[in-house]
Every structure is written in C-alpha cells, then in structure tokens.
CSV table of C-alpha atoms in Angstrom, one decimal:
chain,number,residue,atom,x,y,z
H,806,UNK,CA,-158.0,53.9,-110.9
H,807,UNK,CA,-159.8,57.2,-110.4
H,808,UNK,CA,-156.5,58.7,-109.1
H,809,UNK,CA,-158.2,60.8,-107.4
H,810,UNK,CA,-159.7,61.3,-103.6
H,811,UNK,CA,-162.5,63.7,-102.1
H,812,UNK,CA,-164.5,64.0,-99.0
H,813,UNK,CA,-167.8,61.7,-99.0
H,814,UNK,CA,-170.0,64.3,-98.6
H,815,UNK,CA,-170.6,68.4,-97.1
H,816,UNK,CA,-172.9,70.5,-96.6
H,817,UNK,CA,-173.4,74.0,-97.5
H,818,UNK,CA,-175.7,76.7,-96.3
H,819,UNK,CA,-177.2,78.5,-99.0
H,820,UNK,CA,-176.0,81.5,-100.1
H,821,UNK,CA,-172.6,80.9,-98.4
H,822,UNK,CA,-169.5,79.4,-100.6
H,823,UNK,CA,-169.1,75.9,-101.2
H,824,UNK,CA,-165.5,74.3,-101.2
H,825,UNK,CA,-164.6,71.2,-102.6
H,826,UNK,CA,-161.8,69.5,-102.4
H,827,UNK,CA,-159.8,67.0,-104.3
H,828,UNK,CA,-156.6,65.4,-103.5
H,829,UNK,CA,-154.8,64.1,-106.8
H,830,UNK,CA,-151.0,63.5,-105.7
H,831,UNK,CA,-150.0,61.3,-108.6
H,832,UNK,CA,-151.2,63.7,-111.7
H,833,UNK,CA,-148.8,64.2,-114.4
H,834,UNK,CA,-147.2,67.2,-115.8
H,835,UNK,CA,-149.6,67.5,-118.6
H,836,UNK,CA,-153.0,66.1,-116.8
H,837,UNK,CA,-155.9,68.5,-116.6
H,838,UNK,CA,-158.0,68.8,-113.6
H,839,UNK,CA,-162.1,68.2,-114.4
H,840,UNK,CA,-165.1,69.1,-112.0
H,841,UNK,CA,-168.2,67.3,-113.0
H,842,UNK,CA,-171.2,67.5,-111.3
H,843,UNK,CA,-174.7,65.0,-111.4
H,844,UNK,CA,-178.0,65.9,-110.2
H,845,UNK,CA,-180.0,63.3,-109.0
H,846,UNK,CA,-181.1,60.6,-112.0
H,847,UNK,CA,-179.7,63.2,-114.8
H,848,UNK,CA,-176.3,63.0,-116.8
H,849,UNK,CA,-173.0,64.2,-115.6
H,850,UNK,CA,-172.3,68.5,-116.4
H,851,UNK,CA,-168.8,69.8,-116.6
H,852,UNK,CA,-168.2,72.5,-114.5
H,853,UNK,CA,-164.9,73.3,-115.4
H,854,UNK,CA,-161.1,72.7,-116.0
H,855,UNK,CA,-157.7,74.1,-115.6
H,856,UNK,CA,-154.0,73.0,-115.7
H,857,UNK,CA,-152.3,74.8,-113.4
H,858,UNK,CA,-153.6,78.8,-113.1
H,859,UNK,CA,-156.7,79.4,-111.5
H,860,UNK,CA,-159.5,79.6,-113.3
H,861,UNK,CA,-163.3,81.1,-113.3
H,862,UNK,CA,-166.3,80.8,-115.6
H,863,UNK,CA,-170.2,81.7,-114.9
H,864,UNK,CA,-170.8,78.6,-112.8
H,865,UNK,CA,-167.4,78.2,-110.5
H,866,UNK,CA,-163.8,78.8,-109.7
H,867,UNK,CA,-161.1,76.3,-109.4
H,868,UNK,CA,-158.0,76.4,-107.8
H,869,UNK,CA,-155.6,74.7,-108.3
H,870,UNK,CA,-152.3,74.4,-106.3
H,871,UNK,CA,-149.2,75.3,-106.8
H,872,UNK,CA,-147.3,71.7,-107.0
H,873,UNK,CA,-150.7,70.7,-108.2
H,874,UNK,CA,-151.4,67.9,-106.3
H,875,UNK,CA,-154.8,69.0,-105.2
H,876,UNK,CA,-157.7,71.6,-105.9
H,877,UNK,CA,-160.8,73.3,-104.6
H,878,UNK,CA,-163.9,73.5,-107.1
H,879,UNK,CA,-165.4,76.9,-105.4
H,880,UNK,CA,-169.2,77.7,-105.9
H,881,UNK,CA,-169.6,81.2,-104.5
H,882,UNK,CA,-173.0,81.6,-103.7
H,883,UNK,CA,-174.8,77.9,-103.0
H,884,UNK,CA,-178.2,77.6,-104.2
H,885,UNK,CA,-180.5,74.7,-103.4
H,886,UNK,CA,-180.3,73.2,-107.6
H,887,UNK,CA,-176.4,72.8,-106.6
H,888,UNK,CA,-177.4,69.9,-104.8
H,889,UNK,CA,-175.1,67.1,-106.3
H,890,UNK,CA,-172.4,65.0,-106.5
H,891,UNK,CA,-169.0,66.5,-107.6
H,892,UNK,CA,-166.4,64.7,-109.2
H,893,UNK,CA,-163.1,65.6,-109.6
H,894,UNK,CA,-161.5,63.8,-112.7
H,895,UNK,CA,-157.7,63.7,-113.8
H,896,UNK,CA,-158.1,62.4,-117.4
H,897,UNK,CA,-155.1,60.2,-118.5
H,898,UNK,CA,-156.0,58.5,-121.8
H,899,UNK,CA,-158.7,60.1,-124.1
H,900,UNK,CA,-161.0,57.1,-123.6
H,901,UNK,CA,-159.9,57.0,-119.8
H,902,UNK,CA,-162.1,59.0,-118.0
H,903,UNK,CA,-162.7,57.4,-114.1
H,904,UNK,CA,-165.3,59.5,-112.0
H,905,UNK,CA,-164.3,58.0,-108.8
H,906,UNK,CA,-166.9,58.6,-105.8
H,907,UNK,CA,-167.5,61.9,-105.7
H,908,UNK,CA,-168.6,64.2,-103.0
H,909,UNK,CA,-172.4,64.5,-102.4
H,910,UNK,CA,-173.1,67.9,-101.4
H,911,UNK,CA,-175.9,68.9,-99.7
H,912,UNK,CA,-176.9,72.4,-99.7
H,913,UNK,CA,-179.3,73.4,-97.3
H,914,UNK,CA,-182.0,76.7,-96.6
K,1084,UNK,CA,-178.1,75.6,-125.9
K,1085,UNK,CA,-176.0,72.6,-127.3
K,1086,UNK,CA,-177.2,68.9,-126.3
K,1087,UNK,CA,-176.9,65.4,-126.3
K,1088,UNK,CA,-180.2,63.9,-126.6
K,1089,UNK,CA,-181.2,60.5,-125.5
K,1090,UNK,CA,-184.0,58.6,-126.7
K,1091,UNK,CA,-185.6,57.3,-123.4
K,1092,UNK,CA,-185.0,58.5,-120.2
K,1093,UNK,CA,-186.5,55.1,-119.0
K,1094,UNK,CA,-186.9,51.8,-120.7
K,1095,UNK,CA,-188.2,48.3,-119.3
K,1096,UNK,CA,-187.4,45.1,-121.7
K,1097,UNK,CA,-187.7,41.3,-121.4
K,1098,UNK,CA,-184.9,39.3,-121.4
K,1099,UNK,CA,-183.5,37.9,-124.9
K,1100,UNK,CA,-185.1,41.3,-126.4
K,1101,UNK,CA,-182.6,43.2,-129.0
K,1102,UNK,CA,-182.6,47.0,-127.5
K,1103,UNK,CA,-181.9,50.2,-129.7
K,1104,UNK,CA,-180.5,53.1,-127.1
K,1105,UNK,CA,-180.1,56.5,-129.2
K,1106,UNK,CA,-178.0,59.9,-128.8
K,1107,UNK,CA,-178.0,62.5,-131.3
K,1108,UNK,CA,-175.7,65.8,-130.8
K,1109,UNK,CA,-176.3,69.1,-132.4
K,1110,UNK,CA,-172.6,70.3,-131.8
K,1111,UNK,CA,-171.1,68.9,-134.8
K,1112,UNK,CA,-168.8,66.7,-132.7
K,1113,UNK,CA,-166.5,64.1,-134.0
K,1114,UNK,CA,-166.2,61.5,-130.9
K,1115,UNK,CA,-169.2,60.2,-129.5
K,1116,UNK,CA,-169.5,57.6,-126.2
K,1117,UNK,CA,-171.4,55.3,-124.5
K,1118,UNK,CA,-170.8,54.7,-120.6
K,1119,UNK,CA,-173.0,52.6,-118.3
K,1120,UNK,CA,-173.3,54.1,-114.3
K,1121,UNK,CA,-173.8,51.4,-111.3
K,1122,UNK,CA,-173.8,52.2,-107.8
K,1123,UNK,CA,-170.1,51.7,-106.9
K,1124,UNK,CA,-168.6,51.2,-109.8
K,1125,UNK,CA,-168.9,54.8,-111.4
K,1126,UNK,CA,-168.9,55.2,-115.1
K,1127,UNK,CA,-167.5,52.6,-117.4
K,1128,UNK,CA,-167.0,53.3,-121.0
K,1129,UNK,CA,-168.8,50.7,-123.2
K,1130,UNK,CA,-167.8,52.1,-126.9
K,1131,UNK,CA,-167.1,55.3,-128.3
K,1132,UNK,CA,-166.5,56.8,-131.7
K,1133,UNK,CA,-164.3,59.3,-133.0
K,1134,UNK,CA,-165.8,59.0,-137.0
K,1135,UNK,CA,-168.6,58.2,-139.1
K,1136,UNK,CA,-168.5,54.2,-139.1
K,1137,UNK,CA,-165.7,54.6,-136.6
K,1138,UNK,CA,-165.6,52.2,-133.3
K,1139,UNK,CA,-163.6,51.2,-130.9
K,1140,UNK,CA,-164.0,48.9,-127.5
K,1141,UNK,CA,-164.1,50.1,-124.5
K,1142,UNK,CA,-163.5,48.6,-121.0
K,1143,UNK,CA,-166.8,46.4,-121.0
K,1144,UNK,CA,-168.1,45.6,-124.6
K,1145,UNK,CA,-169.0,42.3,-124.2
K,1146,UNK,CA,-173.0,42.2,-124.5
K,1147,UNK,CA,-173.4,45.4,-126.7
K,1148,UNK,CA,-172.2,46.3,-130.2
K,1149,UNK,CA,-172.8,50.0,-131.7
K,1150,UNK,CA,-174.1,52.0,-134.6
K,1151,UNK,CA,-172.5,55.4,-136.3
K,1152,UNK,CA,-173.7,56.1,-139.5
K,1153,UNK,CA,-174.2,59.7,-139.2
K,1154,UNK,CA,-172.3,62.2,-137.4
K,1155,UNK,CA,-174.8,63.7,-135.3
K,1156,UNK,CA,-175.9,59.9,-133.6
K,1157,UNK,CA,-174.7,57.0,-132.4
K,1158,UNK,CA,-176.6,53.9,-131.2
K,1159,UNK,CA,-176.3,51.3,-128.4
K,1160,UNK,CA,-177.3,47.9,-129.2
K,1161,UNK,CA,-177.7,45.1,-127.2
K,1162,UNK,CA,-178.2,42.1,-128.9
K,1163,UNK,CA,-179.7,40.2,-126.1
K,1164,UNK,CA,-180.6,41.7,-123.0
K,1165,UNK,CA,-179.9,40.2,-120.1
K,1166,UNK,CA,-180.5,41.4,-116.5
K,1167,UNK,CA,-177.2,42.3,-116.1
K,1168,UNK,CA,-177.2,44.7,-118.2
K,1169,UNK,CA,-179.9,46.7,-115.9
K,1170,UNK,CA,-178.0,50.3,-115.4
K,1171,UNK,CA,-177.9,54.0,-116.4
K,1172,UNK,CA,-176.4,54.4,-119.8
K,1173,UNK,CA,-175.5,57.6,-120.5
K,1174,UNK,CA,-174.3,59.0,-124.0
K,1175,UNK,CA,-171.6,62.0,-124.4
K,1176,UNK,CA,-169.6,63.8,-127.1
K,1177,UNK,CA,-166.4,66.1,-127.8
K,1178,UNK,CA,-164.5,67.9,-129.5
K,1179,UNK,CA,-161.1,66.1,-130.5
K,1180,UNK,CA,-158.7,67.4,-131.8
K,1181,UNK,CA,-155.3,69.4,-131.7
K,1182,UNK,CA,-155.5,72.3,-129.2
K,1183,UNK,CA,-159.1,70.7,-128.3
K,1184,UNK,CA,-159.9,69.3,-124.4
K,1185,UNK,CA,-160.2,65.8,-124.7
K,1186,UNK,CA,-161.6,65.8,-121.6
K,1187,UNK,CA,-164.6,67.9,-122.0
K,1188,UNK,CA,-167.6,66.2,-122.1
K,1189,UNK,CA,-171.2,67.1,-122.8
K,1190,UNK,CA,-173.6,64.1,-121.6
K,1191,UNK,CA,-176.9,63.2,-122.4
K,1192,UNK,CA,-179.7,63.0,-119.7
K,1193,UNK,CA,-179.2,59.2,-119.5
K,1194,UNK,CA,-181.4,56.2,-120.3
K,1195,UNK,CA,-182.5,54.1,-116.8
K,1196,UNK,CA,-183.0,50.1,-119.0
K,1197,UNK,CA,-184.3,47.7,-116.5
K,1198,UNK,CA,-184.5,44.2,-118.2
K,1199,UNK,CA,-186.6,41.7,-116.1
C-alpha cells in the first residue's frame, strides 16, 4: 500500500514552476514525506524530505500542510532534464518503502 | 560526488544460468538493498542488509539469495534464472541509525537482466 495518491501526469513550460502534488491522508504522526524522482531507464534520486515545516535545498521546495495530509514538491524554474516521474513516498517501516505510481511530468520548450 | 555503482547497466542470460548482479558504495553506509522495478508493480524490495554478513528477506526472495562480505558491496544472486525474473534491479544504501533518515536513499543506475 503506497498510501499515497498523485496526479498521472503534468506538464510544465520551461522556465516556469512546477507543482506537484501528493495527497497522503492516512500518514502518521511521526511519518516523513519523500520526493523521488526517475529519469527515463536510470535509478530513483531523492529530491527531498520534511516532517512537517517547509523545507528547501538546491534542487526543490516542499510544502507540506498544515494537518499534513498532503504536499507540493515545488521545482522553481523547470528545465528540460526535469523530465521524470515523481514519487511521493510516506515511509512506514525501514524496509517499507512503496513508490506508488508517480506523476510523469513532462516539461516542455 | 557519493554513488552507488552497479556492475551492468544491461545484461542478457539464458535460462538455468547462475547470475552475479553487483553494487558497491563509497559512502560508508551500513544498510544496503536490492529492489526489482516492473511496469505496474513499482519497486519491490528483494533483500537488504544492514551489516557485514547481515541479511534479511524482503517481500519477494524466492528465486534470489545475496552476498555481503564487505561493507562497501553487496551482491544479487540468482541461482537459476528464469524468465520471470526479467526486470530492472536496482541497488541502494543509507545511513541507519539514531537521528539518521531511514528513508533516504541513494540508488544505483540499475541493471536491465533480460533472461530468454
């Protein structure tokens, strides 16, 4: 159970922000919220995390709301390479770790 | 840059063949994983490893048995391929422990095994 739910797919001009959602009503008091993404053919890169504040690093924002049943993984400026499928993961057992289906965003010129 | 390496990012073997799969890390991680990715069915843990000589099951072991005798790499064996066993496998490690994120992951490019 990926406990999780996000869009199919979006698309994204580049340049412009990308928004991704991610419903997770059931998480638990003490569940992190993970963004992966996957390029085409290559392995899974995490993006980021957070808990319940906000949070930023060099690649994305996340935030995350306030009863914490859902989040946006914010990419500010879309380039073409961020072409890929998001996942949004609520881990709830160390060797549980459910990608679900992701969102396939397209990112185009 | 830190990494999870792979040995092959694409492998083709004959059924009944024994197949090594290889990861090494350079991040001096204690828990290592191996997950196979189909269409549909996301990522399934096969084993991971939080030691040296350390294994445990994960959701779908039958078919494959693994290797960690060093720190830095852990192997995927499978004893007798079959072509059911035709996926992605992808190899990650973290960090584990208190104040750590369990949930951090770094993956390896992933190895495409076809077995006709």
């Amino acid at each position: 159970d990926a406990k999780t739910t996000q869009p199919t797919s979006m698309d994204c001009a580049e340049g412009r922000a990308a928004n991704l959602p991610c419903n997770h009503s059931t998480i638990s008091g003490n569940e992190y919220v993970y963004w992966y993404r996957q390029i085409h053919s290559q392995g899974p890169q995490y993006i980021i995390h957070g808990l319940k504040n906000n949070e930023t690093n060099e690649m994305a924002s996340l935030i995350i709301t306030e009863d914490r049943k859902s989040s946006t993984l914010i990419l500010p400026h879309a380039t073409l390479r961020d072409t890929a499928v998001y996942y949004c993961i609520v881990r709830y057992n160390f060797n549980k770790f459910y990608f679900g289906s992701g969102t396939k965003l397209n990112v185009k010129p | 840059d830190v990494k999870v390496t792979q040995s092959s990012r694409y492998l083709v073997k004959r059924t009944g063949e024994k197949v090594f799969l290889e990861c090494v890390q350079d991040m001096d991680h204690e828990n290592m994983f191996w997950y196979r990715q189909d269409p549909g069915l996301g990522l399934r843990l096969i084993y991971f490893s939080y030691d040296v000589k350390m294994k445990e099951k994960g959701d779908i072991p039958e078919g494959y048995s693994v290797s960690r005798e060093k720190k830095e790499r852990f192997s995927l064996i499978l004893e007798s391929a079959s072509t059911n066993q035709t996926s992605m496998y992808l190899c990650a490690s973290s960090l584990f422990g208190v104040g750590q994120q369990p949930g951090l992951r770094i993956f390896g490019p992933g190895t495409r095994l076809t077995v006709t």
